[in-house]
Short mmCIF file of C-alpha atoms in Angstrom, two decimals:
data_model
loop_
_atom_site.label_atom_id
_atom_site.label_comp_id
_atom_site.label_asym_id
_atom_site.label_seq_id
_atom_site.Cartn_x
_atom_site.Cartn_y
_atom_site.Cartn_z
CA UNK R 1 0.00 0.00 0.00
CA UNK R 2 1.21 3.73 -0.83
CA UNK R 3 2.33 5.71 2.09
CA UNK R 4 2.13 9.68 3.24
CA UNK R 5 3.84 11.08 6.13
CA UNK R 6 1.85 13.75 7.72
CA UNK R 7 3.66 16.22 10.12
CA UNK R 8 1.24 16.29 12.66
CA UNK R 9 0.82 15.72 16.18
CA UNK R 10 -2.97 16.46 16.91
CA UNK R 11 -6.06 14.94 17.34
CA UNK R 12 -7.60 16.58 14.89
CA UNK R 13 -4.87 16.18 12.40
CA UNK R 14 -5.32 12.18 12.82
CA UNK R 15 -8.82 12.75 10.88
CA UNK R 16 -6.48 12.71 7.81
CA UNK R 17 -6.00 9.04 7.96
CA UNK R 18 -9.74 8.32 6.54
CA UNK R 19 -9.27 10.73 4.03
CA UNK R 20 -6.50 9.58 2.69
CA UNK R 21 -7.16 6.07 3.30
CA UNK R 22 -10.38 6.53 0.90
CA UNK R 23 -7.38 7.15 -1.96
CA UNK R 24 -5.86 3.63 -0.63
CA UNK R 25 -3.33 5.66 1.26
CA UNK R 26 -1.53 3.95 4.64
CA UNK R 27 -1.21 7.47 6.64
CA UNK R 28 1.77 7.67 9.52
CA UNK R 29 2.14 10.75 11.39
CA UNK R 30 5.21 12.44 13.14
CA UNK R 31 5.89 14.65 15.26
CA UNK R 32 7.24 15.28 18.65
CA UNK R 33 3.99 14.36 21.08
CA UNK R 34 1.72 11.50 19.75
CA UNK R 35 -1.85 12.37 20.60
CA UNK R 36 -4.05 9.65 22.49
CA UNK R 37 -5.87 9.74 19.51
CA UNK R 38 -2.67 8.92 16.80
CA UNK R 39 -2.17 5.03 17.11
CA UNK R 40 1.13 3.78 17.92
CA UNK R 41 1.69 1.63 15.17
CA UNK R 42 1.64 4.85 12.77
CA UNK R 43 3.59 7.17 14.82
CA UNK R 44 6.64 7.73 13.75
CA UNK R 45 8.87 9.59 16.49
CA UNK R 46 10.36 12.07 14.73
CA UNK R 47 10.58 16.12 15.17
CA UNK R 48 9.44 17.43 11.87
CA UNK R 49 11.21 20.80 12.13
CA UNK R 50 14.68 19.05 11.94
CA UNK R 51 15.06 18.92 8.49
CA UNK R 52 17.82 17.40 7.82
CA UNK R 53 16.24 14.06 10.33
CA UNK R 54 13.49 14.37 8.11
CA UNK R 55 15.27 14.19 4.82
CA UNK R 56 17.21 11.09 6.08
CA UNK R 57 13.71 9.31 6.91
CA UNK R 58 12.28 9.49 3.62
CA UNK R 59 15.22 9.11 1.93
CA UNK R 60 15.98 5.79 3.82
CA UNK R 61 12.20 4.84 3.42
CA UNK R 62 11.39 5.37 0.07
CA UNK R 63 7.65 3.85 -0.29
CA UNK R 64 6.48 7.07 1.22
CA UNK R 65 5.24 8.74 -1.95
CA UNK R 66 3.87 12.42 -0.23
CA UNK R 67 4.91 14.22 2.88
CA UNK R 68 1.70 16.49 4.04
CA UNK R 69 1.52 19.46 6.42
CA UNK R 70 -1.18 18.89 9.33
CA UNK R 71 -2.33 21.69 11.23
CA UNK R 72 1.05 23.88 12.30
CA UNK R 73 2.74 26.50 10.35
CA UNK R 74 6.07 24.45 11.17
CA UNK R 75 4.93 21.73 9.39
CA UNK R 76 3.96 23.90 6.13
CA UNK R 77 7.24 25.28 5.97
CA UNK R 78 8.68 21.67 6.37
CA UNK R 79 7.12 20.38 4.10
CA UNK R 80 8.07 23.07 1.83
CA UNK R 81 11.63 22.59 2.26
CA UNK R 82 11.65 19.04 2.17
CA UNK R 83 9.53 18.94 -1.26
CA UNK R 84 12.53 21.83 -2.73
CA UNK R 85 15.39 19.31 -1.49
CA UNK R 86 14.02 16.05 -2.35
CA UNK R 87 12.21 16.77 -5.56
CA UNK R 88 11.35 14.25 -7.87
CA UNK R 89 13.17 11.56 -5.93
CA UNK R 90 9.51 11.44 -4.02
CA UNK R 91 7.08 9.59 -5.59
CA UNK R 92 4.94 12.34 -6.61
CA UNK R 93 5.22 16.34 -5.50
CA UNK R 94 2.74 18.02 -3.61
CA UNK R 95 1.47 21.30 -4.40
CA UNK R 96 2.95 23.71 -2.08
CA UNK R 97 4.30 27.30 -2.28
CA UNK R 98 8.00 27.54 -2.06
CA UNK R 99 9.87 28.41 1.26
CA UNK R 100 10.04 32.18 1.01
CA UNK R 101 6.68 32.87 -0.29
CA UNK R 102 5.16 30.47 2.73
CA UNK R 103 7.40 32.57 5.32
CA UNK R 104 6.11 35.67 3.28
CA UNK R 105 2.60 34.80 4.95
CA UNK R 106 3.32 32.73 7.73
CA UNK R 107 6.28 34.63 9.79
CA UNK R 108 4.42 37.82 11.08
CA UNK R 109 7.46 39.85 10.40
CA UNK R 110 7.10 39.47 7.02
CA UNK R 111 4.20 39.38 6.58
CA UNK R 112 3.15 43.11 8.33
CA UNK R 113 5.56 44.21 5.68
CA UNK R 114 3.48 43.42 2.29
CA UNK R 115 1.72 45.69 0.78
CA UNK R 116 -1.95 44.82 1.00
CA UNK R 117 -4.66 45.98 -1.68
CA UNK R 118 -6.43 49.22 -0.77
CA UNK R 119 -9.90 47.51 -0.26
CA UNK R 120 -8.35 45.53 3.33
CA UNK R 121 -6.43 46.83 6.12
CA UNK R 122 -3.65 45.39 8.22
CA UNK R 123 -3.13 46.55 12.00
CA UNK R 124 -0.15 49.51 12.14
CA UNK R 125 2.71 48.38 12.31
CA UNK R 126 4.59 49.88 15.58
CA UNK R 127 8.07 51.46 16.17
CA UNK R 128 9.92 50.06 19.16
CA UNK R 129 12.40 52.66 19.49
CA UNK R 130 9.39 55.25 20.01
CA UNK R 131 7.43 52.93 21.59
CA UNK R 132 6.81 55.25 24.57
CA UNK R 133 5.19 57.66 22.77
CA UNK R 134 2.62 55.59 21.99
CA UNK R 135 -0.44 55.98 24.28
CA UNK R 136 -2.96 53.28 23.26
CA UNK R 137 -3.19 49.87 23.71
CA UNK R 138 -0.85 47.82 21.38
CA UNK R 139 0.23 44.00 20.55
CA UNK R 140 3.67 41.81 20.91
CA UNK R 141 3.39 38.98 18.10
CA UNK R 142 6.52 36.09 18.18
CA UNK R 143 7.14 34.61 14.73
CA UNK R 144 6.47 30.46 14.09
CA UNK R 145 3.82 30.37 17.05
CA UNK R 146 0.07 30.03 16.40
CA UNK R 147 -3.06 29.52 18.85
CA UNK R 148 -2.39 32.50 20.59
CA UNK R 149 0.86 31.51 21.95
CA UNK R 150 3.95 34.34 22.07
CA UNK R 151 1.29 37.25 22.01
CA UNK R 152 1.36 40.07 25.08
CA UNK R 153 -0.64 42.88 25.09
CA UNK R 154 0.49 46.10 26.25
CA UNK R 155 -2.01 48.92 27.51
CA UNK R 156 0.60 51.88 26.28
CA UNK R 157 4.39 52.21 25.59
CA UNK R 158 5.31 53.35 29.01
CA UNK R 159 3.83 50.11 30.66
CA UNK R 160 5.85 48.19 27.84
CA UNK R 161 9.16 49.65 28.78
CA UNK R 162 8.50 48.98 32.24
CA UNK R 163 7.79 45.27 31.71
CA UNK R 164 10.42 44.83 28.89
CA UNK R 165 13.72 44.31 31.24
CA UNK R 166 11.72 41.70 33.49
CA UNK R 167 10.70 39.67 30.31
CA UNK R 168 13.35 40.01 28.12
CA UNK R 169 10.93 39.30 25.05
CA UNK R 170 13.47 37.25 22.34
CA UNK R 171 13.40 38.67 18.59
CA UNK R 172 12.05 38.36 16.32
CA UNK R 173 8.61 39.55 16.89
CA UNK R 174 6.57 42.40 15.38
CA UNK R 175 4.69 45.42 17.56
CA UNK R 176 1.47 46.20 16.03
CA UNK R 177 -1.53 48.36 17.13
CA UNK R 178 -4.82 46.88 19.11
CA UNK R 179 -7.60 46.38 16.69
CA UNK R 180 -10.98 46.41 18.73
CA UNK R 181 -13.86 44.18 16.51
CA UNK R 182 -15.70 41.51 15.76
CA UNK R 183 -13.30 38.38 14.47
CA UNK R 184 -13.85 36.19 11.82
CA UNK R 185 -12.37 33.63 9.69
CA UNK R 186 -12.67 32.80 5.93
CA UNK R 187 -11.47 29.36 4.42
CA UNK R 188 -11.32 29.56 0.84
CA UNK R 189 -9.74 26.75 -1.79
CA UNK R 190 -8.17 28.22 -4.77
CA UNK R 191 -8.29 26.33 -8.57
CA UNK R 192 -6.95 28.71 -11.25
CA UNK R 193 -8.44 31.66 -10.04
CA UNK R 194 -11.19 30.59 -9.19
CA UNK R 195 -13.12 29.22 -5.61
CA UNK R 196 -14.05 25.21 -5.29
CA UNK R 197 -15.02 25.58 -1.84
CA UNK R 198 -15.48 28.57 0.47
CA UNK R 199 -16.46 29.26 4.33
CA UNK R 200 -16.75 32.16 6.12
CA UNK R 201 -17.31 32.75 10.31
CA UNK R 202 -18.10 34.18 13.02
CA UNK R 203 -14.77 33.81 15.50
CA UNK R 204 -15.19 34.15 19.78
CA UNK R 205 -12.48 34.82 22.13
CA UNK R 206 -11.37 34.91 25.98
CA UNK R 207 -11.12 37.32 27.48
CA UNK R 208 -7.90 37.88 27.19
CA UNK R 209 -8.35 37.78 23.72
CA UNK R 210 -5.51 35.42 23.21
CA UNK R 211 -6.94 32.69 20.97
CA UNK R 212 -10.38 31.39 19.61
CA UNK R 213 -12.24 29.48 21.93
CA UNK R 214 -16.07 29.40 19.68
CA UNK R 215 -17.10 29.67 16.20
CA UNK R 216 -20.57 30.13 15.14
CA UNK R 217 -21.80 29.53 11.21
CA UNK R 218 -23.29 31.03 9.01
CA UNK R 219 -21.19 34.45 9.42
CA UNK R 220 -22.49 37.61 10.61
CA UNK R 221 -20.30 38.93 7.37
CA UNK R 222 -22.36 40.83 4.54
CA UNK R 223 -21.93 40.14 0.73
CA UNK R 224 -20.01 43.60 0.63
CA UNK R 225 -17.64 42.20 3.32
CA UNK R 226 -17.27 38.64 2.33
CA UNK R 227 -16.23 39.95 -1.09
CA UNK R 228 -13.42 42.24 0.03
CA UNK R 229 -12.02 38.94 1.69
CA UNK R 230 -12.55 36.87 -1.92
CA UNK R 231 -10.69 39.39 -3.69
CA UNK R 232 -8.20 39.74 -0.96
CA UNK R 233 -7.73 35.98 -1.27
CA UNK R 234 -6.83 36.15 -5.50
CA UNK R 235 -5.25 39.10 -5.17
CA UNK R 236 -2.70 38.20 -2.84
CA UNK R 237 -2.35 34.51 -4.24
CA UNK R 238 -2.57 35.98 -8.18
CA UNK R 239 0.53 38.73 -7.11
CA UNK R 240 2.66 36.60 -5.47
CA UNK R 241 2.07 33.54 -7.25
CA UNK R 242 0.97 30.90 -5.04
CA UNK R 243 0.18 27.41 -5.52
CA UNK R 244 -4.08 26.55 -6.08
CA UNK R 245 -4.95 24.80 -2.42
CA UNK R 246 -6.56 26.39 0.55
CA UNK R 247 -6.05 29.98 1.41
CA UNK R 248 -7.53 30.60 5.16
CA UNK R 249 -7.87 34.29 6.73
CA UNK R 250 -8.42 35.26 10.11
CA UNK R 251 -9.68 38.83 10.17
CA UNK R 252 -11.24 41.91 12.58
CA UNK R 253 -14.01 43.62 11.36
CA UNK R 254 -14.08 47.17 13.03
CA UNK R 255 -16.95 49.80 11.48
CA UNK R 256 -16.62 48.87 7.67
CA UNK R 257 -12.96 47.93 7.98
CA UNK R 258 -11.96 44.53 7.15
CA UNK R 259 -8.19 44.12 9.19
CA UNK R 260 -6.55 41.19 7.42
CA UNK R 261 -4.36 39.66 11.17
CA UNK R 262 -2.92 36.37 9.70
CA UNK R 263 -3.11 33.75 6.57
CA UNK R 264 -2.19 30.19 6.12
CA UNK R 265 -2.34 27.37 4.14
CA UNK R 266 -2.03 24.55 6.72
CA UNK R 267 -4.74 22.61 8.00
CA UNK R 268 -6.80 24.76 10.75
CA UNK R 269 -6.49 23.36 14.00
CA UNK R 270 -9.39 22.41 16.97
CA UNK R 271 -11.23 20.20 14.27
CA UNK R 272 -12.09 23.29 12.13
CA UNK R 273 -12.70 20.69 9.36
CA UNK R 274 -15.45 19.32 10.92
CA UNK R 275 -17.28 22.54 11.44
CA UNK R 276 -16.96 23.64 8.15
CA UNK R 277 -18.12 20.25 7.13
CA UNK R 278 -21.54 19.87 9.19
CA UNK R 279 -22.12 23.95 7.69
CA UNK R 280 -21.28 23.55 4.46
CA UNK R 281 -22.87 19.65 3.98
CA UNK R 282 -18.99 18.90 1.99
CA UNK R 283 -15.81 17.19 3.05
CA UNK R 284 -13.48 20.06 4.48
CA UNK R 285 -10.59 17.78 4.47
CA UNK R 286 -11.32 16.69 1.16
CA UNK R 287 -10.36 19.50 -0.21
CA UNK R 288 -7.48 20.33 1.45
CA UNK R 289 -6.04 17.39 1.07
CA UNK R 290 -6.66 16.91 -3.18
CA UNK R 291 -5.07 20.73 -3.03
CA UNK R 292 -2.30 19.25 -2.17
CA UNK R 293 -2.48 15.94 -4.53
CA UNK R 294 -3.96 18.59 -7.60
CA UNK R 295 -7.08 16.87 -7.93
CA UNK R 296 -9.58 19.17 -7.70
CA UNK R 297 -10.70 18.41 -11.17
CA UNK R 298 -13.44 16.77 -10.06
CA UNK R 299 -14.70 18.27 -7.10
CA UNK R 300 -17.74 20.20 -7.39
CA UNK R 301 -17.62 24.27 -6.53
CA UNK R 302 -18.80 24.27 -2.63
CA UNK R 303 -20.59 27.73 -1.47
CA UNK R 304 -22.99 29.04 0.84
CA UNK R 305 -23.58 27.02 4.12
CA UNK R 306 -26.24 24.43 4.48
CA UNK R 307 -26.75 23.95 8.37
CA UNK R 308 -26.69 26.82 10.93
CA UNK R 309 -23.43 25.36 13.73
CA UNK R 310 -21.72 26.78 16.55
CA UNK R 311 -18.31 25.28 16.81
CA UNK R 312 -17.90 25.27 20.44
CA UNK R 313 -17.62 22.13 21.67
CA UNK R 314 -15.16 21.22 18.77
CA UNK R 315 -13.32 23.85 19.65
CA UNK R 316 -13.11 23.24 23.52
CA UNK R 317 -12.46 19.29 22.81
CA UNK R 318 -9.74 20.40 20.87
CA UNK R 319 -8.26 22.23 23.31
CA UNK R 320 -8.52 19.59 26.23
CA UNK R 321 -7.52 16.69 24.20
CA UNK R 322 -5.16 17.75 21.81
#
């Protein structure tokens, strides 16, 4: 049987095993942590941002034909550089954007440093050495972290100089200004310019505003709005020429301001899939995972939701069992 290595450690990411078994696909995962859910006859114990350990596994285990990103920016960026080293010594490439375009969108340094089209926003981007000039309330983002990890909020400059020596915050990270709004979240899948599947939501936080605990469907997003995020999506795919696959936004809505805060390509963690699935009445994972293989050919275009679904309990299971 044909094998794929997925870099993934998560419950949720284990839900790629039926998918890819339906393609007659044996699925191991690796990672540092197995899940309880991840079996151990498929784990492979292995830390997926060593590269160079990962290169000698496949290359010493050649019946693994694709190596697949599960639901980490780490493991979208390794998969990226393991598909530009290996190359056509795997049994078949994967469609996934190179190395610098993926840190382009993934490493928030870089990222707050594109020019976005004039229809979105992006928070401002802060100056550290007249950081105590500034008098509202501001944000501390770390590169390579994701579900609200390495991000401290800072009332005003003077408290963040006053903290700074006592943390001793390590570089690099990006200083950007408070956006105050409703958050929301847009999954779109990309085919040559056009959208197979598309989901849009309504996104909850803590209070501390750290990460997403709850997700409601359908969105509370107008036509006007959910556009702006469309066109965001090909513009920014079309200009920097990405791969076709999944393009997922996490936005703030303030007023009639659409603030784009962070993109990705990889699989959406706290069983996201699943939400979008039971809204939308189509295979989530489907889709993201023939982005990868190119066979969206015969998918059929996916819009508009068909069940009304809050996402909390996924979300919640995901974060106690995970």
């Amino acid at each position: 049987m044909k094998k794929v290595l997925v870099l993934g450690t998560k419950n949720y990411d284990f839900d790629l095993y039926k998918e890819f078994k339906k393609k007659d696909f044996l699925t191991y995962f690796c990672g540092n942590v197995r899940s309880s859910r991840i079996p151990k006859h498929i784990w492979i114990e292995l830390d997926y941002t060593k590269i160079t350990s990962l290169l000698n596994f496949i290359l010493e285990n050649k019946d693994f034909e694709f190596v697949i990103p599960g639901s980490n920016d780490l493991a979208y960026l390794s998969s990226s550089r393991i598909v530009k080293k290996l190359g056509n010594r795997l049994g078949k490439i994967i469609n996934i954007d190179n190395i610098k375009k993926a840190e382009d969108y993934l490493l928030k340094t870089k990222f707050r440093k594109k020019v976005l089209p004039y229809f979105v926003s992006s928070p401002k981007i802060l100056n550290e050495e007249n950081i105590d000039k500034v008098k509202y309330k501001f944000v501390l983002k770390k590169d390579k972290l994701s579900g609200g990890k390495g991000i401290h909020f800072f009332d005003n400059g003077d408290f963040y100089k006053a903290v700074l020596p006592k943390n001793n915050y390590s570089k690099p990270y990006v200083l950007e200004e408070f956006i105050e709004g409703s958050g929301h979240g847009a999954s779109l899948f990309v085919e040559n310019g056009k959208f197979k599947y598309e989901f849009f939501d309504d996104e909850y936080y803590c209070k501390d505003r750290l990460a997403v605990v709850a997700t409601s469907s359908p969105t509370s997003l107008n036509n006007e709005e959910k556009q702006k995020l469309r066109s965001f999506c090909l513009h920014y795919v079309t200009e920097n020429n990405l791969v076709d696959g999944l393009f997922h936004i996490q936005c703030i809505k303030r007023n009639k301001e659409i603030f784009i805060t962070e993109c990705t390509r990889r699989l959406p963690g706290d069983f996201y899939h699943k939400f979008s699935s039971l809204s939308t009445g189509h295979s989530y994972l489907k889709y993201y995972v023939n982005g990868f293989l190119n066979f969206y050919k015969n998918l059929q275009i996916v819009t508009g939701n068909k069940n009304n679904i809050e996402r909390i309990c996924f979300t919640y299971l995901g974060a106690i069992i995970s």
